Coordinates of C-alpha atoms in Angstrom, one line a residue:
M1 CA 68.3 94.2 93.8
H2 CA 67.4 92.3 90.6
V3 CA 69.4 89.3 89.4
S4 CA 70.7 91.2 86.4
E5 CA 71.9 94.1 88.6
M6 CA 73.7 91.7 90.9
K7 CA 75.4 90.1 87.9
N8 CA 76.4 93.4 86.6
K9 CA 77.8 94.5 90.0
Y10 CA 79.8 91.3 90.5
S11 CA 81.1 91.4 86.9
H12 CA 82.4 94.9 87.5
L13 CA 84.1 93.7 90.7
L14 CA 85.7 90.9 88.9
M15 CA 86.9 93.2 86.1
Y16 CA 88.5 95.5 88.7
F17 CA 90.2 92.5 90.4
V18 CA 91.6 91.3 87.0
V19 CA 93.1 94.7 86.1
F20 CA 94.8 94.9 89.6
I21 CA 96.4 91.4 89.2
P22 CA 99.7 92.9 87.8
A23 CA 99.9 95.2 90.8
I24 CA 99.2 92.3 93.2
V25 CA 102.0 90.3 91.6
Y26 CA 104.3 93.3 91.7
F27 CA 103.9 93.8 95.4
A28 CA 104.1 90.0 96.1
K29 CA 107.5 90.1 94.5
V30 CA 108.7 93.4 96.1
S31 CA 107.6 92.5 99.6
P32 CA 110.0 89.6 100.4
N33 CA 113.0 91.5 98.8
A34 CA 112.5 94.9 100.4
V35 CA 114.7 95.3 103.5
N36 CA 115.5 98.1 105.9
V37 CA 119.0 98.6 104.4
P38 CA 120.2 101.5 102.1
S39 CA 121.4 101.1 98.6
L40 CA 123.4 103.4 96.3
D41 CA 122.0 106.9 96.4
D42 CA 120.1 106.1 99.6
F43 CA 123.3 106.7 101.5
G44 CA 123.7 110.3 100.4
A45 CA 120.1 111.3 99.5
I46 CA 118.6 109.9 102.7
L47 CA 121.1 109.1 105.5
E48 CA 123.7 111.8 104.9
F49 CA 120.9 114.4 104.3
L50 CA 119.1 113.4 107.5
S51 CA 122.3 113.7 109.5
R52 CA 122.9 117.2 108.1
Y53 CA 119.2 118.1 108.8
K54 CA 119.4 116.9 112.4
T55 CA 122.5 119.0 113.1
T56 CA 121.2 122.1 111.3
H57 CA 118.9 124.6 113.0
G58 CA 116.5 127.5 112.2
I59 CA 115.8 128.6 108.7
D60 CA 118.8 126.8 107.4
R61 CA 116.9 123.5 107.8
F62 CA 114.2 124.7 105.4
W63 CA 116.8 125.8 102.8
L64 CA 118.6 122.4 103.2
L65 CA 115.5 120.8 101.7
F66 CA 116.2 122.6 98.4
S67 CA 119.9 121.8 98.3
Q68 CA 121.2 119.8 95.3
H69 CA 121.6 116.0 95.2
N70 CA 123.8 115.4 92.2
E71 CA 122.1 117.4 89.4
H72 CA 118.7 117.2 91.1
R73 CA 116.8 119.2 93.6
I74 CA 114.6 116.6 95.4
F75 CA 112.6 118.8 97.8
T76 CA 109.4 116.6 97.8
S77 CA 111.4 113.4 98.4
R78 CA 113.2 115.1 101.3
V79 CA 109.9 116.2 102.8
I80 CA 108.8 112.6 102.8
Y81 CA 112.1 111.5 104.5
V82 CA 111.9 114.3 107.1
T83 CA 108.2 113.7 107.8
Y84 CA 108.8 109.9 108.3
Y85 CA 111.8 110.6 110.6
S86 CA 109.8 113.3 112.6
L87 CA 106.9 110.8 113.2
F88 CA 108.9 107.7 114.1
G89 CA 112.3 109.0 115.3
T90 CA 114.2 106.7 112.8
I91 CA 114.2 105.9 109.1
N92 CA 113.1 102.6 107.7
F93 CA 114.1 101.9 104.1
R94 CA 111.6 99.1 103.6
H95 CA 108.8 101.5 104.6
I96 CA 110.1 104.2 102.2
V97 CA 110.2 101.6 99.4
F98 CA 106.5 100.9 100.0
L99 CA 105.6 104.6 100.2
G100 CA 107.4 105.0 96.8
N101 CA 105.6 102.1 95.3
F102 CA 102.3 103.3 96.7
E103 CA 102.9 106.5 94.5
L104 CA 102.8 104.1 91.5
V105 CA 99.4 102.8 92.6
L106 CA 98.1 106.3 92.9
I107 CA 99.5 107.1 89.4
Y108 CA 97.7 104.0 88.0
V109 CA 94.4 104.9 89.6
L110 CA 94.5 108.6 88.4
L111 CA 95.4 107.5 84.9
L112 CA 92.4 105.2 85.0
S113 CA 90.2 108.1 86.0
F114 CA 91.4 110.0 82.9
A115 CA 90.9 106.9 80.7
K116 CA 87.4 106.3 82.0
K117 CA 86.3 109.8 80.9
I118 CA 87.9 109.5 77.4
I119 CA 87.2 105.9 76.4
P120 CA 84.4 104.5 78.6
R121 CA 83.7 101.7 76.1
Y122 CA 87.3 100.6 76.1
F123 CA 88.1 101.4 79.8
F124 CA 88.7 97.7 80.8
I125 CA 91.3 97.0 78.0
A126 CA 93.0 100.4 78.7
A127 CA 93.2 99.5 82.4
L128 CA 94.6 96.1 81.6
V129 CA 97.3 97.5 79.2
A130 CA 98.2 100.1 81.8
G131 CA 98.5 97.6 84.7
I132 CA 100.6 95.2 82.7
S133 CA 102.9 98.0 81.5
L134 CA 103.3 100.0 84.7
F135 CA 103.8 97.0 87.1
D136 CA 106.3 95.3 84.9
L137 CA 109.1 93.8 87.0
C138 CA 111.8 95.3 84.7
N139 CA 111.1 98.3 87.0
W140 CA 113.0 96.3 89.7
E141 CA 115.4 99.1 90.6
N142 CA 112.6 101.5 91.3
A143 CA 110.7 98.8 93.0
N144 CA 113.3 98.1 95.7
F145 CA 115.5 101.2 95.8
A146 CA 114.1 103.7 98.2
M147 CA 115.4 107.0 96.8
A148 CA 114.8 106.0 93.2
C149 CA 111.2 105.0 93.6
V150 CA 110.2 108.0 95.7
Q151 CA 111.8 110.4 93.1
N152 CA 111.0 108.6 89.8
Y153 CA 107.4 107.8 90.7
G154 CA 107.0 111.0 92.6
I155 CA 107.5 113.4 89.6
F156 CA 104.8 111.5 87.7
L157 CA 102.4 111.7 90.7
W158 CA 102.8 115.4 91.2
L159 CA 102.4 116.1 87.5
I160 CA 99.2 114.0 87.2
L161 CA 97.8 115.5 90.4
S162 CA 98.4 119.0 89.1
L163 CA 96.6 118.2 85.8
F164 CA 93.9 116.5 87.7
F165 CA 93.2 119.5 89.9
Y166 CA 93.7 122.1 87.1
S167 CA 91.1 120.1 85.0
K168 CA 88.4 120.6 87.7
P169 CA 86.3 123.8 88.1
G170 CA 86.7 126.0 91.1
K171 CA 89.4 128.3 92.5
G172 CA 90.3 125.8 95.3
F173 CA 91.2 123.1 92.8
M174 CA 93.0 125.6 90.6
Y175 CA 95.3 126.6 93.5
L176 CA 95.9 122.9 94.3
G177 CA 97.0 122.5 90.7
L178 CA 99.4 125.4 91.1
L179 CA 100.8 123.9 94.3
F180 CA 101.6 120.5 92.6
Q181 CA 103.0 122.3 89.6
V182 CA 105.5 124.1 91.8
L183 CA 106.3 120.9 93.6
C184 CA 107.1 119.3 90.2
I185 CA 109.8 121.9 89.7
F186 CA 111.6 120.9 92.9
S187 CA 111.0 117.2 92.6
S188 CA 113.5 116.1 90.0
G189 CA 115.8 117.3 87.2
N190 CA 113.0 117.1 84.7
G191 CA 110.6 118.9 87.0
V192 CA 110.8 122.2 85.0
V193 CA 109.7 120.2 81.9
A194 CA 106.7 118.9 83.9
A195 CA 105.8 122.5 85.0
G196 CA 106.0 123.6 81.3
V197 CA 103.7 120.8 80.2
I198 CA 101.2 121.8 82.9
A199 CA 101.2 125.4 81.6
L200 CA 100.7 124.0 78.0
F201 CA 97.7 122.0 79.3
N202 CA 96.1 125.1 80.6
V203 CA 96.8 127.0 77.4
L204 CA 95.1 124.2 75.4
S205 CA 92.1 124.3 77.8
L206 CA 91.5 127.9 76.7
N207 CA 91.0 128.9 80.3
K208 CA 92.6 132.4 80.6
T209 CA 92.8 132.5 84.4
K210 CA 94.4 129.0 84.7
S211 CA 96.7 129.8 81.8
V212 CA 98.0 133.0 83.4
L213 CA 98.4 131.3 86.8
S214 CA 100.3 128.3 85.5
I215 CA 102.5 130.3 83.2
A216 CA 103.3 132.7 86.2
G217 CA 104.1 129.6 88.3
L218 CA 106.5 128.4 85.7
V219 CA 108.1 131.8 85.1
L220 CA 108.5 132.6 88.8
F221 CA 109.6 129.3 90.2
A222 CA 111.6 127.5 87.4
P223 CA 114.5 130.0 87.6
M224 CA 114.8 129.3 91.3
Y225 CA 115.8 125.7 90.5
F226 CA 119.0 127.1 89.1
I227 CA 119.9 129.5 92.0
H228 CA 123.4 128.4 93.3
Y229 CA 123.1 125.4 91.0
T230 CA 126.4 123.6 90.3
A231 CA 126.5 121.3 87.3
P232 CA 128.1 117.9 88.2
S233 CA 130.8 116.2 86.2
T234 CA 128.2 114.1 84.4
G235 CA 125.9 117.1 83.8
H236 CA 127.2 118.3 80.5
P237 CA 125.1 117.8 77.4
A238 CA 126.3 115.6 74.5
T239 CA 126.7 117.1 71.1
D240 CA 126.8 113.9 68.9
I241 CA 123.4 114.0 67.3
V242 CA 123.5 110.4 66.1
K243 CA 124.5 109.1 69.6
I244 CA 121.7 111.1 71.2
A245 CA 119.2 109.8 68.6
V246 CA 120.2 106.2 69.1
F247 CA 119.9 106.6 72.9
F248 CA 116.6 108.4 72.6
F249 CA 114.9 105.8 70.4
N250 CA 116.3 102.9 72.4
M251 CA 114.9 104.3 75.6
L252 CA 111.6 105.1 73.9
G253 CA 111.1 101.5 72.9
A254 CA 113.0 99.8 75.8
D255 CA 109.8 98.3 77.3
I256 CA 109.3 96.3 74.0
I257 CA 112.8 95.6 72.9
F258 CA 114.9 95.4 76.1
E259 CA 118.3 95.9 74.5
H260 CA 120.5 98.7 73.2
S261 CA 120.4 97.7 69.5
A262 CA 119.1 98.6 66.1
A263 CA 116.0 96.6 66.9
G264 CA 115.5 98.9 69.9
V265 CA 115.8 102.0 67.7
V266 CA 113.1 100.5 65.4
A267 CA 110.8 99.9 68.4
G268 CA 111.3 103.5 69.5
I269 CA 110.5 104.8 66.0
I270 CA 107.4 102.7 65.8
K271 CA 106.2 104.0 69.2
L272 CA 106.9 107.6 68.3
S273 CA 105.0 107.1 65.0
L274 CA 102.0 105.6 66.9
F275 CA 102.0 108.6 69.2
L276 CA 102.0 111.1 66.3
L277 CA 99.2 109.0 64.7
A278 CA 97.2 109.3 68.0
I279 CA 97.4 113.0 68.4
P280 CA 94.2 114.9 67.5
L281 CA 94.9 117.2 64.6
G282 CA 94.0 120.9 64.1
K283 CA 91.0 122.2 66.1
K284 CA 90.3 118.7 67.4
I285 CA 93.1 119.0 69.9
L286 CA 91.2 121.9 71.5
E287 CA 87.8 120.1 71.3
R288 CA 89.0 116.9 73.0
K289 CA 89.5 118.4 76.4
D290 CA 89.1 115.0 78.1
A291 CA 92.2 113.8 76.2
Q292 CA 94.4 116.8 76.9
P293 CA 95.7 115.6 80.3
V294 CA 96.8 112.3 78.7
L295 CA 98.4 114.0 75.7
C296 CA 100.3 116.4 78.0
I297 CA 101.6 113.5 80.2
A298 CA 102.8 111.8 77.0
L299 CA 104.6 115.0 75.9
F300 CA 106.3 115.1 79.3
V301 CA 107.5 111.5 78.9
I302 CA 108.9 112.2 75.4
A303 CA 110.6 115.4 76.4
S304 CA 112.1 113.7 79.5
I305 CA 113.5 110.9 77.4
G306 CA 115.0 113.5 75.1
V307 CA 116.6 115.4 78.0
T308 CA 117.9 112.1 79.4
A309 CA 119.4 111.2 76.0
V310 CA 121.2 114.5 75.8
F311 CA 122.7 114.3 79.3
R312 CA 123.1 110.6 79.8
C313 CA 124.2 109.1 76.4
N314 CA 127.9 109.8 77.2
V315 CA 127.7 108.6 80.9
A316 CA 129.3 105.2 81.4
G317 CA 127.1 102.6 83.0
V318 CA 123.9 104.4 82.2
P319 CA 122.2 102.5 79.3
P320 CA 118.9 103.6 77.7
N321 CA 117.3 100.5 79.2
S322 CA 118.4 101.3 82.8
S323 CA 115.8 99.9 85.1
R324 CA 115.2 103.1 87.0
Y325 CA 114.2 104.8 83.8
M326 CA 111.8 102.1 82.6
I327 CA 108.7 103.9 84.0
Y328 CA 109.1 106.4 81.1
P329 CA 108.7 104.0 78.1
H330 CA 106.1 101.9 80.0
M331 CA 104.1 105.1 80.7
L332 CA 104.3 106.1 77.1
T333 CA 103.0 102.8 75.9
T334 CA 100.0 103.1 78.2
L335 CA 99.3 106.7 77.1
I336 CA 99.6 105.9 73.3
F337 CA 97.0 103.2 73.7
I338 CA 94.6 105.5 75.5
L339 CA 95.1 108.3 72.9
L340 CA 94.7 105.8 70.0
A341 CA 91.5 104.5 71.5
A342 CA 90.2 108.0 72.0
R343 CA 90.9 108.9 68.4
F344 CA 89.7 105.8 66.7
Q345 CA 87.1 104.4 69.1
D346 CA 84.3 104.5 66.6
R347 CA 86.3 102.6 63.9
K348 CA 86.7 98.9 63.4
L349 CA 90.5 99.5 63.2
L350 CA 90.6 99.9 67.0
I351 CA 89.9 96.2 67.7
P352 CA 93.0 94.8 66.1
V353 CA 95.0 97.7 67.6
A354 CA 93.7 96.8 71.1
I355 CA 94.6 93.1 70.5
A356 CA 98.1 94.0 69.3
F357 CA 98.8 96.3 72.2
T358 CA 97.6 93.7 74.7
I359 CA 99.7 90.9 73.1
A360 CA 102.8 93.2 72.9
V361 CA 102.7 94.3 76.6
S362 CA 101.9 90.8 77.8
F363 CA 104.8 89.3 75.8
A364 CA 107.2 92.0 77.2
Y365 CA 105.9 91.4 80.7
K366 CA 106.5 87.6 80.4
I367 CA 110.0 88.1 79.1
N368 CA 110.9 90.6 81.8
F369 CA 109.3 88.7 84.7
R370 CA 112.1 86.2 85.3
W371 CA 114.8 88.9 84.7
G372 CA 113.1 91.4 87.0
S373 CA 112.6 88.7 89.7
D374 CA 116.3 87.7 89.7
N375 CA 117.4 91.3 89.8
L376 CA 115.1 92.1 92.8
A377 CA 116.7 89.1 94.6
G378 CA 120.2 90.2 93.5
L379 CA 119.6 93.7 94.9
H380 CA 118.3 92.3 98.1
N381 CA 121.3 90.1 98.5
S382 CA 123.8 92.9 97.8
M383 CA 122.1 95.1 100.4
I384 CA 122.2 92.6 103.3
S385 CA 125.7 91.4 102.7
N386 CA 128.6 92.8 104.8
E387 CA 129.7 94.9 101.8
F388 CA 128.1 98.3 101.4
N389 CA 126.1 98.5 98.2
F390 CA 127.8 101.8 97.3
P391 CA 130.8 102.5 95.1
D392 CA 132.8 104.4 97.8
K393 CA 132.8 101.9 100.7
E394 CA 134.6 104.3 103.1
A395 CA 132.1 107.1 102.4
A396 CA 129.2 104.6 103.1
R397 CA 130.8 103.6 106.3
R398 CA 131.3 107.2 107.4
I399 CA 127.7 108.1 106.5
T400 CA 126.2 105.1 108.3
N401 CA 128.4 105.6 111.4
D402 CA 127.2 109.3 111.6
A403 CA 123.6 108.3 111.2
C404 CA 123.9 105.7 114.0
R405 CA 125.7 108.1 116.3
L406 CA 122.8 110.6 115.8
D407 CA 120.2 107.9 116.5
I408 CA 118.8 108.1 112.9
Y409 CA 119.6 104.6 111.7
C410 CA 122.0 101.8 112.6
I411 CA 122.8 99.5 109.6
D412 CA 124.3 96.6 111.6
K413 CA 120.9 95.8 113.1
F414 CA 119.5 94.9 109.7
R415 CA 122.3 93.3 107.7
Q416 CA 123.3 89.6 107.6
L417 CA 119.7 88.5 106.9
P418 CA 119.0 85.3 105.0
A419 CA 119.8 85.7 101.3
A420 CA 116.9 85.7 98.9
P421 CA 117.0 82.8 96.4
L422 CA 117.3 83.6 92.7
K423 CA 114.1 82.3 91.0

């Protein structure tokens, strides 16, 4: 191997190491705070579900996987919980947290595979922007809350996998794309939105067979989501347009302006304007097939934020900058940069845009780092205390007692650990 080839090889290895630094820091912060103790929805979505699953038999077990959790159907999350329990005979919340966060790593890698095809010249800067954005510690709630990370990261993973397989030639890949499209529908409340975006992607690709298949998948399976569906007390849409818009734009720009304010609205408007600027116009949207997966993921993000605004803006204690939702504005920032780079990569304007994006996400990351670290430690401490980290303490006690009696999980083995220091 020539010296120049060796230098090129090692420079590429160094570049890949640099872009994964945010992920390394992220896991270094998550690891000491992740404990084998449930928190919030973990009690109902995991422990209570597994207790019901263990005491249910026959075909009823299968249908139980599709039953509602609040306003969601979380089939794919439950398959993960049941698979883990079947393999190990217990449930370990620390391990589930790492499985959920591994989904985020896969999301990152798949996004980079899209970006490398679209903007090979600017791949490194796109990878850096994506890493800083997606592994921001203001995602602390997803990072250390088993049910939240598996569901919130999972819906993105199934969406991206479906687009990934649909974009490849061959019937085998096409049917894998359909499989993940259907899984999207039963993964979260916005899974139907994801399935619709996947169908749109195939329509844009001008592939008749894939278009018909994905539309059929949407039309056949989306209505099933609502069979025996019961809207919860918080599941009613708001009608105040101004309130919805304020929530929408604040959530859209929450990764840059982390507060519910007029400045947050301005940040959201700027991001939406940049997205509209980045969209290929007219026939170009059909010509840039390499950019279509990224465009469709961005449309999913914006539509999901819109749905969240309609159904959450009136719910007390659910602000637009809620940590468990931060994956959406972070993802959009990443996608906007990739789309802008794809549209303007042959113009000098891209250089200052790339610099501005890198500075903006780095500044936000720095601001959020201390806040996210403290909240990770705070969540850790609330989980290991003698008080259940759940609004209804009696319900939490009943759920954990049932799980222990059924040899699924005993909480008293894992609480009263040393408290994590706030740093």
